[in-house]
Short mmCIF file of C-alpha atoms in Angstrom, two decimals:
data_model
loop_
_atom_site.label_atom_id
_atom_site.label_comp_id
_atom_site.label_asym_id
_atom_site.label_seq_id
_atom_site.Cartn_x
_atom_site.Cartn_y
_atom_site.Cartn_z
CA MET A 1485 -22.28 -38.12 19.79
CA LYS A 1486 -19.27 -38.12 21.36
CA LYS A 1487 -17.99 -40.74 18.97
CA LEU A 1488 -19.13 -39.26 15.90
CA THR A 1489 -17.17 -35.51 17.08
CA LEU A 1490 -14.34 -37.58 17.49
CA ALA A 1491 -14.71 -39.13 14.45
CA LEU A 1492 -15.03 -35.78 12.42
CA SER A 1493 -11.57 -34.62 14.49
CA ALA A 1494 -9.53 -37.91 13.33
CA ILE A 1495 -10.45 -37.45 9.64
CA ALA A 1496 -9.71 -33.63 10.21
CA ALA A 1497 -6.60 -34.85 11.89
CA ALA A 1498 -5.17 -35.73 8.48
CA PHE A 1499 -5.02 -32.51 8.10
CA SER A 1500 -1.51 -31.71 6.15
CA ALA A 1501 0.16 -28.23 4.75
CA SER A 1502 0.34 -28.19 0.91
CA ALA A 1503 2.40 -26.46 -1.68
CA HIS A 1504 1.00 -23.93 -3.16
CA ALA A 1505 3.09 -21.05 -5.51
CA ASP A 1506 1.09 -17.77 -6.82
CA ILE A 1507 1.87 -15.13 -8.75
CA THR A 1508 0.02 -12.01 -7.73
CA VAL A 1509 -0.64 -8.21 -9.53
CA SER A 1510 -1.24 -5.39 -8.09
CA GLY A 1511 -1.13 -1.57 -8.53
CA SER A 1512 -1.11 1.91 -7.46
CA ALA A 1513 -1.39 5.48 -8.66
CA ASN A 1514 -0.83 8.90 -7.63
CA VAL A 1515 -1.44 11.89 -8.93
CA ALA A 1516 -0.94 15.79 -6.99
CA TYR A 1517 -1.52 19.04 -7.09
CA LEU A 1518 1.87 20.86 -5.25
CA SER A 1519 2.30 24.41 -4.35
CA THR A 1520 6.01 23.86 -3.12
CA ALA A 1521 8.51 26.35 -1.45
CA ALA A 1522 10.90 26.55 -4.35
CA SER A 1523 11.21 30.39 -5.12
CA SER A 1524 11.01 29.92 -8.78
CA ASP A 1525 8.03 27.26 -10.38
CA ALA A 1526 6.93 26.83 -7.58
CA GLU A 1527 3.48 25.62 -8.78
CA LYS A 1528 4.23 21.56 -10.37
CA LEU A 1529 1.16 18.46 -11.05
CA ALA A 1530 2.69 15.11 -10.46
CA VAL A 1531 1.69 11.74 -11.76
CA GLY A 1532 2.52 8.78 -11.49
CA SER A 1533 1.72 4.96 -11.54
CA ILE A 1534 3.10 1.15 -10.43
CA ALA A 1535 2.46 -2.09 -11.37
CA SER A 1536 3.39 -4.46 -9.10
CA PHE A 1537 4.38 -8.47 -9.41
CA ALA A 1538 4.62 -10.24 -6.13
CA LEU A 1539 6.18 -14.10 -6.61
CA SER A 1540 5.37 -16.49 -3.70
CA THR A 1541 5.58 -19.79 -2.87
CA THR A 1542 4.89 -21.99 0.46
CA THR A 1543 7.00 -25.38 0.42
CA ASP A 1544 5.28 -28.67 2.16
CA THR A 1545 7.32 -27.71 5.49
CA GLY A 1546 5.17 -24.22 6.03
CA LEU A 1547 7.92 -22.02 4.68
CA GLY A 1548 6.94 -19.33 2.71
CA ILE A 1549 9.48 -17.96 0.00
CA SER A 1550 8.83 -14.84 -2.02
CA ALA A 1551 10.04 -11.62 -4.05
CA SER A 1552 8.71 -9.01 -5.79
CA LEU A 1553 9.37 -6.89 -8.49
CA ALA A 1554 7.76 -3.85 -10.24
CA LEU A 1555 7.36 -1.46 -13.36
CA SER A 1556 6.76 2.03 -12.47
CA ALA A 1557 6.76 5.65 -13.53
CA ASP A 1558 7.49 7.86 -10.76
CA TYR A 1559 5.11 10.70 -9.89
CA ASP A 1560 8.29 12.92 -8.78
CA THR A 1561 10.46 13.30 -11.95
CA ASP A 1562 9.43 12.85 -15.29
CA THR A 1563 11.19 10.56 -16.57
CA ALA A 1564 10.43 6.80 -18.73
CA ALA A 1565 8.94 3.91 -16.68
CA GLY A 1566 11.51 1.35 -15.02
CA VAL A 1567 11.97 -1.71 -13.68
CA ASP A 1568 12.29 -1.95 -10.01
CA GLY A 1569 12.62 -4.62 -7.13
CA GLY A 1570 13.35 -7.88 -7.24
CA LYS A 1571 16.63 -7.94 -5.83
CA ALA A 1572 15.53 -9.57 -2.39
CA VAL A 1573 13.97 -13.38 -1.70
CA THR A 1574 12.14 -12.78 1.51
CA PHE A 1575 11.85 -16.46 3.36
CA SER A 1576 8.99 -16.82 6.18
CA THR A 1577 7.95 -18.56 8.89
CA GLY A 1578 5.80 -18.35 11.63
CA GLY A 1579 8.31 -17.62 13.84
CA THR A 1580 10.75 -15.55 11.42
CA SER A 1581 11.28 -13.32 8.18
CA ILE A 1582 15.27 -13.86 6.42
CA VAL A 1583 15.23 -11.05 3.61
CA VAL A 1584 18.70 -12.15 1.56
CA GLY A 1585 19.98 -9.73 -0.93
CA ASP A 1586 18.97 -6.14 -1.07
CA VAL A 1587 17.94 -5.01 2.48
CA GLY A 1588 18.75 -1.80 4.67
CA VAL A 1589 19.61 -0.18 8.32
CA ASN A 1590 17.73 2.62 9.86
CA ASP A 1591 19.53 5.50 10.99
CA THR A 1592 17.90 7.66 11.60
CA ILE A 1593 15.94 4.84 13.82
CA GLY A 1594 14.22 7.21 16.60
CA SER A 1595 13.89 9.93 14.19
CA ILE A 1596 10.15 10.72 13.89
CA GLY A 1597 7.60 13.41 12.71
CA GLY A 1598 6.78 13.02 9.53
CA VAL A 1599 3.76 12.23 8.56
CA VAL A 1600 3.65 13.36 4.62
CA ASN A 1601 3.79 10.99 2.31
CA GLY A 1602 4.01 10.44 -1.54
CA PRO A 1603 4.26 13.52 -4.40
CA LEU A 1604 5.07 16.15 -1.22
CA ASP A 1605 7.14 14.01 0.89
CA ASP A 1606 9.83 14.42 -2.48
CA GLN A 1607 9.01 17.40 -3.87
CA SER A 1608 8.32 19.42 -1.44
CA GLY A 1609 11.21 21.94 -2.03
CA VAL A 1610 12.24 22.23 1.20
CA SER A 1611 15.82 21.77 2.14
CA SER A 1612 17.87 21.68 5.88
CA ASN A 1613 21.09 22.39 6.52
CA VAL A 1614 20.94 19.24 9.25
CA ALA A 1615 22.98 16.44 8.58
CA THR A 1616 20.94 13.39 9.31
CA GLY A 1617 21.70 9.32 9.30
CA PHE A 1618 24.74 8.00 7.74
CA GLY A 1619 25.83 11.22 5.79
CA ALA A 1620 24.56 11.86 2.41
CA ALA A 1621 27.82 9.26 0.95
CA ALA A 1622 26.79 6.90 2.76
CA ASP A 1623 25.14 4.06 2.32
CA ASP A 1624 22.26 2.85 4.40
CA ASP A 1625 21.15 -0.34 2.35
CA GLY A 1626 23.03 -2.82 0.19
CA LEU A 1627 23.79 -6.63 -0.09
CA GLY A 1628 23.24 -8.17 2.67
CA VAL A 1629 21.02 -10.58 4.96
CA SER A 1630 18.02 -9.19 7.44
CA PHE A 1631 16.99 -11.38 9.87
CA SER A 1632 13.16 -10.97 11.93
CA THR A 1633 12.00 -12.61 14.97
CA ALA A 1634 9.50 -12.86 17.35
CA MET A 1635 10.53 -13.09 21.16
CA GLY A 1636 7.24 -13.46 22.54
CA ALA A 1637 5.14 -10.35 22.21
CA ALA A 1638 8.12 -9.16 21.25
CA THR A 1639 9.61 -8.43 17.90
CA LEU A 1640 14.01 -8.50 17.38
CA SER A 1641 15.11 -7.28 13.88
CA ILE A 1642 19.45 -7.30 12.88
CA ASP A 1643 20.17 -6.29 9.83
CA TYR A 1644 23.30 -6.89 8.01
CA ILE A 1645 24.76 -5.28 4.95
CA ALA A 1646 28.17 -7.09 4.01
CA ASN A 1647 28.62 -4.29 0.84
CA THR A 1648 27.11 -1.04 0.82
CA ALA A 1649 27.85 -0.66 -2.65
CA ALA A 1650 26.09 -3.68 -4.70
CA ASN A 1651 22.64 -4.43 -4.28
CA ASN A 1652 21.72 -8.45 -4.93
CA PHE A 1653 25.28 -9.38 -6.42
CA GLY A 1654 28.52 -7.63 -4.99
CA VAL A 1655 31.63 -8.77 -2.91
CA LEU A 1656 31.02 -9.65 0.41
CA ASN A 1657 33.13 -7.55 3.12
CA PRO A 1658 35.05 -5.68 0.14
CA ASP A 1659 38.51 -4.58 1.24
CA SER A 1660 37.86 -1.23 -0.09
CA GLY A 1661 33.95 -0.41 0.70
CA GLU A 1662 31.10 -0.15 3.36
CA SER A 1663 29.88 -2.76 5.43
CA ALA A 1664 26.55 -1.57 8.00
CA MET A 1665 25.27 -3.26 10.45
CA GLY A 1666 21.75 -3.05 12.64
CA ALA A 1667 19.45 -4.03 15.06
CA SER A 1668 16.06 -2.99 16.66
CA ILE A 1669 13.73 -4.13 19.00
CA SER A 1670 9.59 -3.47 19.53
CA VAL A 1671 8.53 -4.61 23.07
CA PRO A 1672 4.98 -4.14 24.39
CA MET A 1673 4.76 -2.47 27.42
CA GLY A 1674 1.12 -2.62 29.04
CA ALA A 1675 -0.66 0.19 26.85
CA TYR A 1676 3.02 1.34 25.29
CA THR A 1677 5.24 0.02 22.74
CA VAL A 1678 9.15 1.25 22.72
CA THR A 1679 11.28 0.25 20.02
CA VAL A 1680 14.77 1.45 20.10
CA GLY A 1681 17.61 0.23 17.85
CA VAL A 1682 21.01 1.26 17.17
CA ALA A 1683 23.05 1.06 13.50
CA ASP A 1684 26.34 1.54 12.68
CA ASN A 1685 28.63 1.92 9.22
CA ASP A 1686 32.02 0.94 9.60
CA ASN A 1687 32.92 3.98 8.30
CA GLY A 1688 32.68 5.77 11.48
CA SER A 1689 28.85 6.90 11.04
CA SER A 1690 26.54 5.52 14.13
CA ALA A 1691 23.06 5.65 15.04
CA ALA A 1692 20.77 5.09 18.32
CA GLY A 1693 17.80 6.21 19.76
CA GLY A 1694 14.30 5.02 20.34
CA THR A 1695 10.20 5.60 20.43
CA VAL A 1696 7.56 5.38 22.34
CA ALA A 1697 3.83 4.62 21.20
CA ALA A 1698 0.66 4.30 22.79
CA ALA A 1699 -2.97 4.92 21.81
CA LEU A 1700 -4.55 8.01 22.72
CA GLY A 1701 -7.86 9.15 22.49
CA SER A 1702 -9.01 7.82 19.57
CA GLY A 1703 -5.29 7.85 17.71
CA THR A 1704 -2.03 6.85 18.20
CA LEU A 1705 0.62 9.17 20.29
CA THR A 1706 4.18 8.01 19.29
CA VAL A 1707 7.48 10.28 20.50
CA GLY A 1708 10.93 9.59 19.50
CA TYR A 1709 14.61 10.43 20.04
CA SER A 1710 17.62 9.64 18.14
CA ASN A 1711 21.44 10.15 18.39
CA GLN A 1712 23.36 9.91 15.11
CA THR A 1713 27.25 10.09 15.12
CA ILE A 1714 28.47 11.21 11.31
CA ASP A 1715 31.61 11.66 9.51
CA ASN A 1716 31.51 14.78 8.19
CA GLY A 1717 33.43 13.17 5.17
CA ASP A 1718 30.22 11.62 4.29
CA SER A 1719 28.26 15.14 4.43
CA THR A 1720 29.06 17.87 2.85
CA LEU A 1721 26.45 19.56 5.19
CA LEU A 1722 29.12 19.00 8.03
CA SER A 1723 32.41 21.06 8.51
CA THR A 1724 33.26 18.65 11.44
CA THR A 1725 32.54 15.21 12.53
CA GLY A 1726 29.62 14.95 15.61
CA ASP A 1727 26.56 14.36 17.05
CA THR A 1728 22.44 15.39 15.23
CA THR A 1729 20.28 14.77 17.57
CA SER A 1730 16.64 14.56 16.75
CA ALA A 1731 13.51 14.82 18.60
CA GLY A 1732 10.00 14.56 17.29
CA ALA A 1733 6.02 13.45 18.10
CA THR A 1734 3.66 12.23 15.68
CA TYR A 1735 -0.43 11.89 16.06
CA SER A 1736 -2.23 10.18 14.15
CA MET A 1737 -5.93 9.75 14.36
CA SER A 1738 -9.58 8.25 12.77
CA MET A 1739 -12.29 11.34 12.69
CA ASP A 1740 -14.87 9.07 11.33
CA GLY A 1741 -14.99 5.51 9.16
CA ALA A 1742 -13.34 7.33 6.29
CA THR A 1743 -10.46 9.73 7.17
CA THR A 1744 -7.40 10.23 8.71
CA ILE A 1745 -5.91 13.09 9.81
CA ALA A 1746 -2.05 13.20 10.95
CA VAL A 1747 0.22 15.74 12.45
CA GLY A 1748 3.97 15.49 13.08
CA TYR A 1749 6.95 17.32 14.93
CA ASN A 1750 10.65 17.21 14.40
CA SER A 1751 13.14 19.09 15.48
CA ASN A 1752 17.09 18.44 15.34
CA LYS A 1753 20.47 20.03 15.42
CA ASP A 1754 24.10 18.46 13.74
CA ALA A 1755 27.61 19.30 15.01
CA ASP A 1756 27.93 22.19 13.40
CA SER A 1757 24.94 24.02 15.70
CA ASP A 1758 22.36 23.60 12.70
CA ALA A 1759 19.23 23.62 13.87
CA ALA A 1760 15.71 23.32 12.13
CA SER A 1761 12.29 22.24 13.10
CA LYS A 1762 9.44 20.65 10.59
CA MET A 1763 6.18 20.22 11.24
CA GLU A 1764 3.60 18.10 8.70
CA LEU A 1765 0.08 17.75 8.61
CA SER A 1766 -1.44 15.35 6.62
CA ILE A 1767 -5.49 14.54 6.13
CA GLU A 1768 -6.60 11.66 3.63
CA ARG A 1769 -10.39 10.94 3.37
CA SER A 1770 -11.26 7.70 1.62
CA LEU A 1771 -13.59 7.37 -1.40
CA GLY A 1772 -13.89 3.62 -0.94
CA GLY A 1773 -12.81 1.01 -4.18
CA GLY A 1774 -9.40 1.54 -3.15
CA ALA A 1775 -9.45 5.22 -3.30
CA SER A 1776 -8.69 8.48 -1.53
CA VAL A 1777 -7.68 11.84 -1.56
CA TYR A 1778 -5.56 13.60 0.59
CA LEU A 1779 -4.34 17.01 1.34
CA ASP A 1780 -0.85 17.71 2.63
CA MET A 1781 1.37 20.39 3.80
CA VAL A 1782 4.89 20.76 4.92
CA ASN A 1783 6.42 23.45 6.59
CA LEU A 1784 10.08 23.53 7.82
CA SER A 1785 11.79 26.63 9.57
CA GLY A 1786 15.83 27.10 11.08
CA ASP A 1787 18.86 26.51 9.26
CA ALA A 1788 17.87 25.85 5.96
CA ALA A 1789 18.64 26.12 1.72
CA THR A 1790 15.64 26.54 0.73
CA ASP A 1791 12.55 26.82 3.82
CA GLY A 1792 8.82 27.74 3.91
CA THR A 1793 5.78 26.07 3.61
CA ALA A 1794 4.70 23.76 0.60
CA LEU A 1795 1.25 22.56 0.22
CA GLY A 1796 -0.14 19.79 -1.70
CA PHE A 1797 -3.47 17.51 -2.25
CA GLY A 1798 -4.19 15.02 -4.76
CA THR A 1799 -5.62 11.66 -5.28
CA ALA A 1800 -3.83 8.11 -4.20
CA VAL A 1801 -5.16 4.29 -5.38
CA SER A 1802 -5.08 0.88 -5.18
CA PHE A 1803 -5.21 -1.22 -7.84
CA MET B 454 37.37 -11.89 10.94
CA PHE B 455 34.67 -9.63 12.42
CA LYS B 456 32.45 -10.29 9.52
CA SER B 457 32.55 -13.43 8.98
CA LEU B 458 31.52 -14.45 12.06
CA TRP B 459 28.38 -12.49 11.54
CA ILE B 460 27.23 -13.96 8.37
CA LEU B 461 28.23 -17.34 10.38
CA PHE B 462 25.62 -16.41 12.51
CA PHE B 463 23.25 -15.01 10.16
CA LEU B 464 23.37 -18.66 8.57
CA LEU B 465 22.96 -20.43 12.30
CA ILE B 466 19.89 -18.36 13.07
CA SER B 467 18.73 -18.95 9.85
CA LEU B 468 18.59 -22.83 9.93
CA ILE B 469 17.02 -22.79 13.11
CA SER B 470 14.58 -20.88 12.23
CA ILE B 471 13.71 -22.42 9.02
CA GLN B 472 13.41 -25.91 10.71
CA SER B 473 10.61 -23.90 13.27
CA CYS B 474 6.78 -23.75 11.20
CA SER B 475 4.86 -21.52 13.39
CA LYS B 476 6.98 -19.66 15.72
CA GLY B 477 10.50 -18.65 16.07
CA PRO B 478 13.55 -19.70 17.82
CA LEU B 479 12.84 -17.71 20.52
CA GLY B 480 9.08 -18.01 20.72
CA GLY B 481 6.03 -15.68 20.27
CA ASP B 482 4.42 -15.67 16.77
CA HIS B 483 6.19 -12.97 14.51
CA ALA B 484 2.98 -12.52 11.49
CA ALA B 485 1.10 -11.59 14.58
CA ASN B 486 3.77 -9.41 16.40
CA MET B 487 3.99 -7.43 12.67
CA ALA B 488 0.09 -7.22 12.40
CA LYS B 489 -0.08 -5.64 15.62
CA LEU B 490 3.04 -3.11 14.66
CA ASP B 491 1.68 -2.66 11.07
CA LYS B 492 -1.42 -1.37 13.19
CA LEU B 493 0.71 0.97 15.53
CA TYR B 494 3.14 2.10 12.67
CA GLY B 495 1.25 1.71 9.94
CA PRO B 496 2.47 -1.00 7.38
CA CYS B 497 5.14 1.81 5.44
CA ASN B 498 6.74 2.72 8.97
CA ASN B 499 6.97 -0.49 10.68
CA PRO B 500 10.23 -0.81 12.02
CA HIS B 501 10.83 -4.19 11.64
CA ARG B 502 9.32 -4.37 8.17
CA LYS B 503 11.65 -3.54 5.37
CA ILE B 504 10.46 -1.66 2.47
CA ILE B 505 13.55 -1.83 0.10
CA GLY B 506 13.24 0.34 -3.16
CA ARG B 507 11.79 3.29 -4.09
CA ASP B 508 8.96 1.91 -5.65
CA ALA B 509 7.86 -0.87 -2.71
CA ARG B 510 8.12 2.31 -0.86
CA MET B 511 5.79 4.14 -3.33
CA LEU B 512 3.40 1.61 -3.68
CA CYS B 513 2.97 0.19 0.30
CA GLU B 514 2.50 4.31 0.92
CA ASP B 515 -0.24 4.92 -1.94
CA LYS B 516 -2.09 1.49 -0.83
CA GLU B 517 -1.83 2.29 3.09
CA ARG B 518 -3.30 5.70 1.69
CA ALA B 519 -6.39 4.76 -0.63
CA ALA B 520 -7.09 1.85 2.25
CA GLY B 521 -8.49 4.62 4.38
CA PRO B 522 -8.71 4.24 8.41
CA SER B 523 -10.34 0.23 7.09
CA GLY B 524 -6.89 -0.62 6.55
CA LYS B 525 -8.59 -2.96 3.63
CA THR B 526 -8.25 -2.42 0.13
CA THR B 527 -8.61 -4.08 -3.39
CA ASN B 528 -7.13 -7.51 -3.56
CA PRO B 529 -4.14 -8.48 -5.70
CA ILE B 530 -4.93 -10.51 -9.36
CA SER B 531 -3.29 -14.10 -8.85
CA ILE B 532 -1.93 -14.75 -12.72
CA THR B 533 -1.62 -18.38 -11.14
CA SER B 534 -5.63 -18.88 -11.09
CA PHE B 535 -6.21 -16.64 -13.98
CA ALA B 536 -3.67 -19.15 -15.75
CA GLN B 537 -4.89 -22.47 -14.28
CA ASN B 538 -8.44 -21.44 -14.59
CA PHE B 539 -7.66 -21.32 -18.24
CA ASN B 540 -5.71 -24.60 -18.78
CA ASN B 541 -8.43 -26.21 -17.58
CA GLY B 542 -11.10 -25.25 -19.68
CA GLY B 543 -12.40 -22.95 -16.69
CA VAL B 544 -12.99 -25.41 -14.16
CA GLY B 545 -12.70 -23.23 -11.08
CA SER B 546 -15.47 -20.52 -12.47
CA ASN B 547 -19.66 -21.33 -13.17
CA TYR B 548 -18.15 -22.12 -16.37
CA GLN B 549 -19.75 -25.39 -16.11
CA GLY B 550 -22.94 -24.65 -14.62
CA LEU B 551 -21.41 -24.44 -11.00
CA ALA B 552 -21.99 -20.91 -9.59
CA ILE B 553 -19.66 -22.41 -6.72
CA ASN B 554 -16.08 -23.86 -7.05
CA PRO B 555 -16.22 -27.93 -8.04
CA PHE B 556 -13.13 -28.57 -6.15
CA LEU B 557 -14.51 -27.53 -2.17
CA TRP B 558 -17.95 -29.34 -3.83
CA GLN B 559 -16.70 -32.39 -4.94
CA ALA B 560 -14.64 -32.41 -1.49
CA SER B 561 -17.80 -32.00 0.50
CA LEU B 562 -19.16 -34.53 -1.15
CA GLY B 563 -16.21 -37.13 -1.20
CA ILE B 564 -16.15 -36.26 2.87
CA LEU B 565 -19.77 -36.73 3.33
CA ASP B 566 -20.18 -39.65 1.60
CA GLN B 567 -20.60 -42.08 4.75
CA TYR B 568 -23.38 -40.20 5.55
CA PRO B 569 -27.54 -40.58 4.41
CA LEU B 570 -27.49 -36.89 2.41
CA LYS B 571 -30.91 -34.99 3.00
CA ILE B 572 -30.16 -32.43 0.66
CA VAL B 573 -27.64 -32.27 -2.28
CA ASP B 574 -27.98 -28.59 -3.93
CA SER B 575 -25.15 -28.15 -6.71
CA GLN B 576 -25.97 -24.42 -7.71
CA GLY B 577 -26.98 -23.47 -4.13
CA GLY B 578 -23.83 -24.64 -2.98
CA PHE B 579 -25.72 -26.32 0.28
CA ILE B 580 -25.52 -30.39 1.53
CA SER B 581 -26.97 -31.34 4.50
CA THR B 582 -26.60 -35.19 5.98
CA GLU B 583 -29.81 -36.95 7.59
CA TRP B 584 -29.48 -36.96 11.10
CA ILE B 585 -26.51 -39.23 12.01
CA MET B 586 -27.21 -41.48 15.13
CA GLU B 587 -25.00 -43.88 17.13
CA ASN B 588 -25.70 -47.71 18.48
CA ASN B 589 -24.73 -46.47 21.73
CA SER B 590 -26.31 -42.89 21.84
CA PRO B 591 -29.90 -43.79 20.73
CA ASN B 592 -31.02 -40.43 22.65
CA GLN B 593 -28.42 -38.20 20.67
CA ARG B 594 -28.56 -37.40 17.42
CA CYS B 595 -26.41 -34.34 14.40
CA ASN B 596 -26.50 -33.51 11.13
CA ILE B 597 -23.80 -31.47 9.02
CA LYS B 598 -24.93 -28.97 6.85
CA VAL B 599 -22.11 -27.45 4.40
CA THR B 600 -22.58 -24.63 2.74
CA ILE B 601 -20.17 -23.61 -0.19
CA ASN B 602 -19.85 -19.42 -0.81
CA SER B 603 -17.36 -18.94 -3.50
CA GLN B 604 -16.28 -19.50 -7.03
CA GLU B 605 -12.46 -19.46 -5.97
CA LEU B 606 -10.42 -21.95 -3.69
CA VAL B 607 -10.13 -19.91 -0.47
CA SER B 608 -10.32 -20.76 2.84
CA ASN B 609 -13.74 -18.44 3.87
CA GLY B 610 -15.44 -20.25 0.74
CA VAL B 611 -16.50 -23.29 2.56
CA LYS B 612 -18.35 -22.71 6.54
CA VAL B 613 -19.42 -26.06 8.65
CA LYS B 614 -22.07 -26.35 10.90
CA LEU B 615 -22.88 -29.25 13.26
CA ILE B 616 -26.53 -29.56 14.44
CA CYS B 617 -26.83 -31.91 17.75
CA GLN B 618 -30.10 -33.00 19.16
CA LYS B 619 -30.62 -34.87 22.79
CA LYS B 620 -34.01 -36.93 22.66
CA THR B 621 -36.07 -36.27 26.36
CA ASP B 622 -39.24 -37.74 26.81
CA ASP B 623 -39.48 -38.55 23.13
CA THR B 624 -39.49 -35.10 22.38
CA TRP B 625 -36.06 -33.83 20.49
CA TYR B 626 -34.77 -30.69 22.02
CA ASN B 627 -31.67 -28.73 20.19
CA GLU B 628 -28.30 -28.94 22.01
CA SER B 629 -26.31 -25.54 23.28
CA THR B 630 -23.21 -27.33 22.96
CA SER B 631 -20.98 -25.40 20.82
CA TYR B 632 -18.94 -27.84 18.32
CA THR B 633 -16.30 -25.43 16.64
CA SER B 634 -13.46 -27.52 17.22
CA GLU B 635 -15.11 -30.41 15.42
CA GLU B 636 -16.76 -27.48 12.68
CA ASN B 637 -12.90 -25.90 11.84
CA ASP B 638 -11.44 -29.44 12.00
CA LEU B 639 -14.09 -30.45 8.89
CA THR B 640 -13.60 -27.14 6.91
CA LEU B 641 -10.25 -27.61 6.69
CA LYS B 642 -10.22 -31.41 6.27
CA ILE B 643 -12.87 -30.59 3.15
CA LEU B 644 -10.39 -27.83 1.98
CA GLU B 645 -7.03 -29.98 1.74
CA THR B 646 -9.20 -32.63 -0.34
CA ALA B 647 -10.25 -29.98 -2.36
CA ILE B 648 -6.83 -28.73 -2.73
CA GLN B 649 -5.64 -32.08 -3.67
CA ILE B 650 -8.40 -32.63 -6.52
CA LYS B 651 -6.95 -29.67 -7.69
CA VAL B 652 -3.18 -30.81 -7.95
CA GLU B 653 -4.76 -34.63 -9.01
CA ASN B 654 -6.87 -32.35 -11.84
CA GLU B 655 -3.72 -30.35 -12.97
CA LEU B 656 -1.73 -33.17 -13.65
CA SER B 657 -3.96 -35.60 -15.13
#
């Protein structure tokens, strides 16, 4: 019998990876009713859909190469459908992923509290006076390289943007342009996962922060802190260059096999001493078959152009 | 100068990484780590997953939301497979009367043809060998059962089971030994052969 099993193993030992190229199509749609915080015309209906084409192949040596682009009608603008993506190519192995082209750096790392996504996240109508990130005029994405690898159980990412004014074609390190870089690492430590990161734009803005996430009860608790140094020349919200500090937390839990509830809180303050607090709530229920219904709420208070509460409910569908 | 050094650094690291198939230059399994971070933060908020572009983020968030707590969503449609099936005149579907993938079926038959076959059910996708015995182990025997349960050439479309018995006092008893490793190896060999047959079929 041992001989037989050895023979079987010998047959299988001849196994080797084979090249495999593929083009797949998937998509999504979102329909939502929004009661925004705007002082007039507060009620809105948002409808959008996306068809995404994913292109991939695997070389004989096991190197994965992929790209994607999408056709979409955005749910937050009343414009014709357009094409997006296709400006980056990813090379991946089991140990490393490298993205070349349109990449980004996280200029608000550690600033958490957002649990609402989709139409209400884009069109809640609330608008804070607190400056965040690299500032509105500075880019946190552009033409560059993003590298992510494993270090044992930890994951390290390093991003470099050589030209924030370009995405898939442009000058590397333009004389009059901006570049940016960022790095982050996530390390599991027992029941906790700690993520810390830094980002820097050569216009003078920078950011540093971190989060700690852990399973708590039947959900996941994440707390975070971020410090962002923003040049007032890059933000219309600032009169002086200085630091924005942000602290927040989120908690997400599954109520049953189909329902998820998530709450988030974030408080931040900038160099002008503008301060605001934001609370978010999201309840989602899966209907099966790739569809779900959801109820979202966003509340902003403090120094804000528009504060108040916005609500939204709708359905998200995956095709 | 500083920027150029950064580019050189990235190129160097990239070269090293591309040469490493399953592990990063610093050790560890990146894909496994990312899967854990996806579960913790959600795929759209994983700090190491680069989701650039508004549409990519919309798609990710919609899919994550639609999936619910299970994380299961609809499978993408493979245009490549569709085109290949069309070009092959329907090979890969049940066009030819097979309810199972013909490449997996051919591969399974080819690998097991060195043993006497007891059951060959092309409609049910089941093959079973006779008891296989070795001259130097007259008190042990095994048979191999292969089940194909998919019309697609997918990794979970074929299952292999080894059943072995030992003879004691002229009576055969099932062994409690598990042959998981051999079963997995044989499954991989069937998959590899099926892919080769498919490629040869496409080139011919």
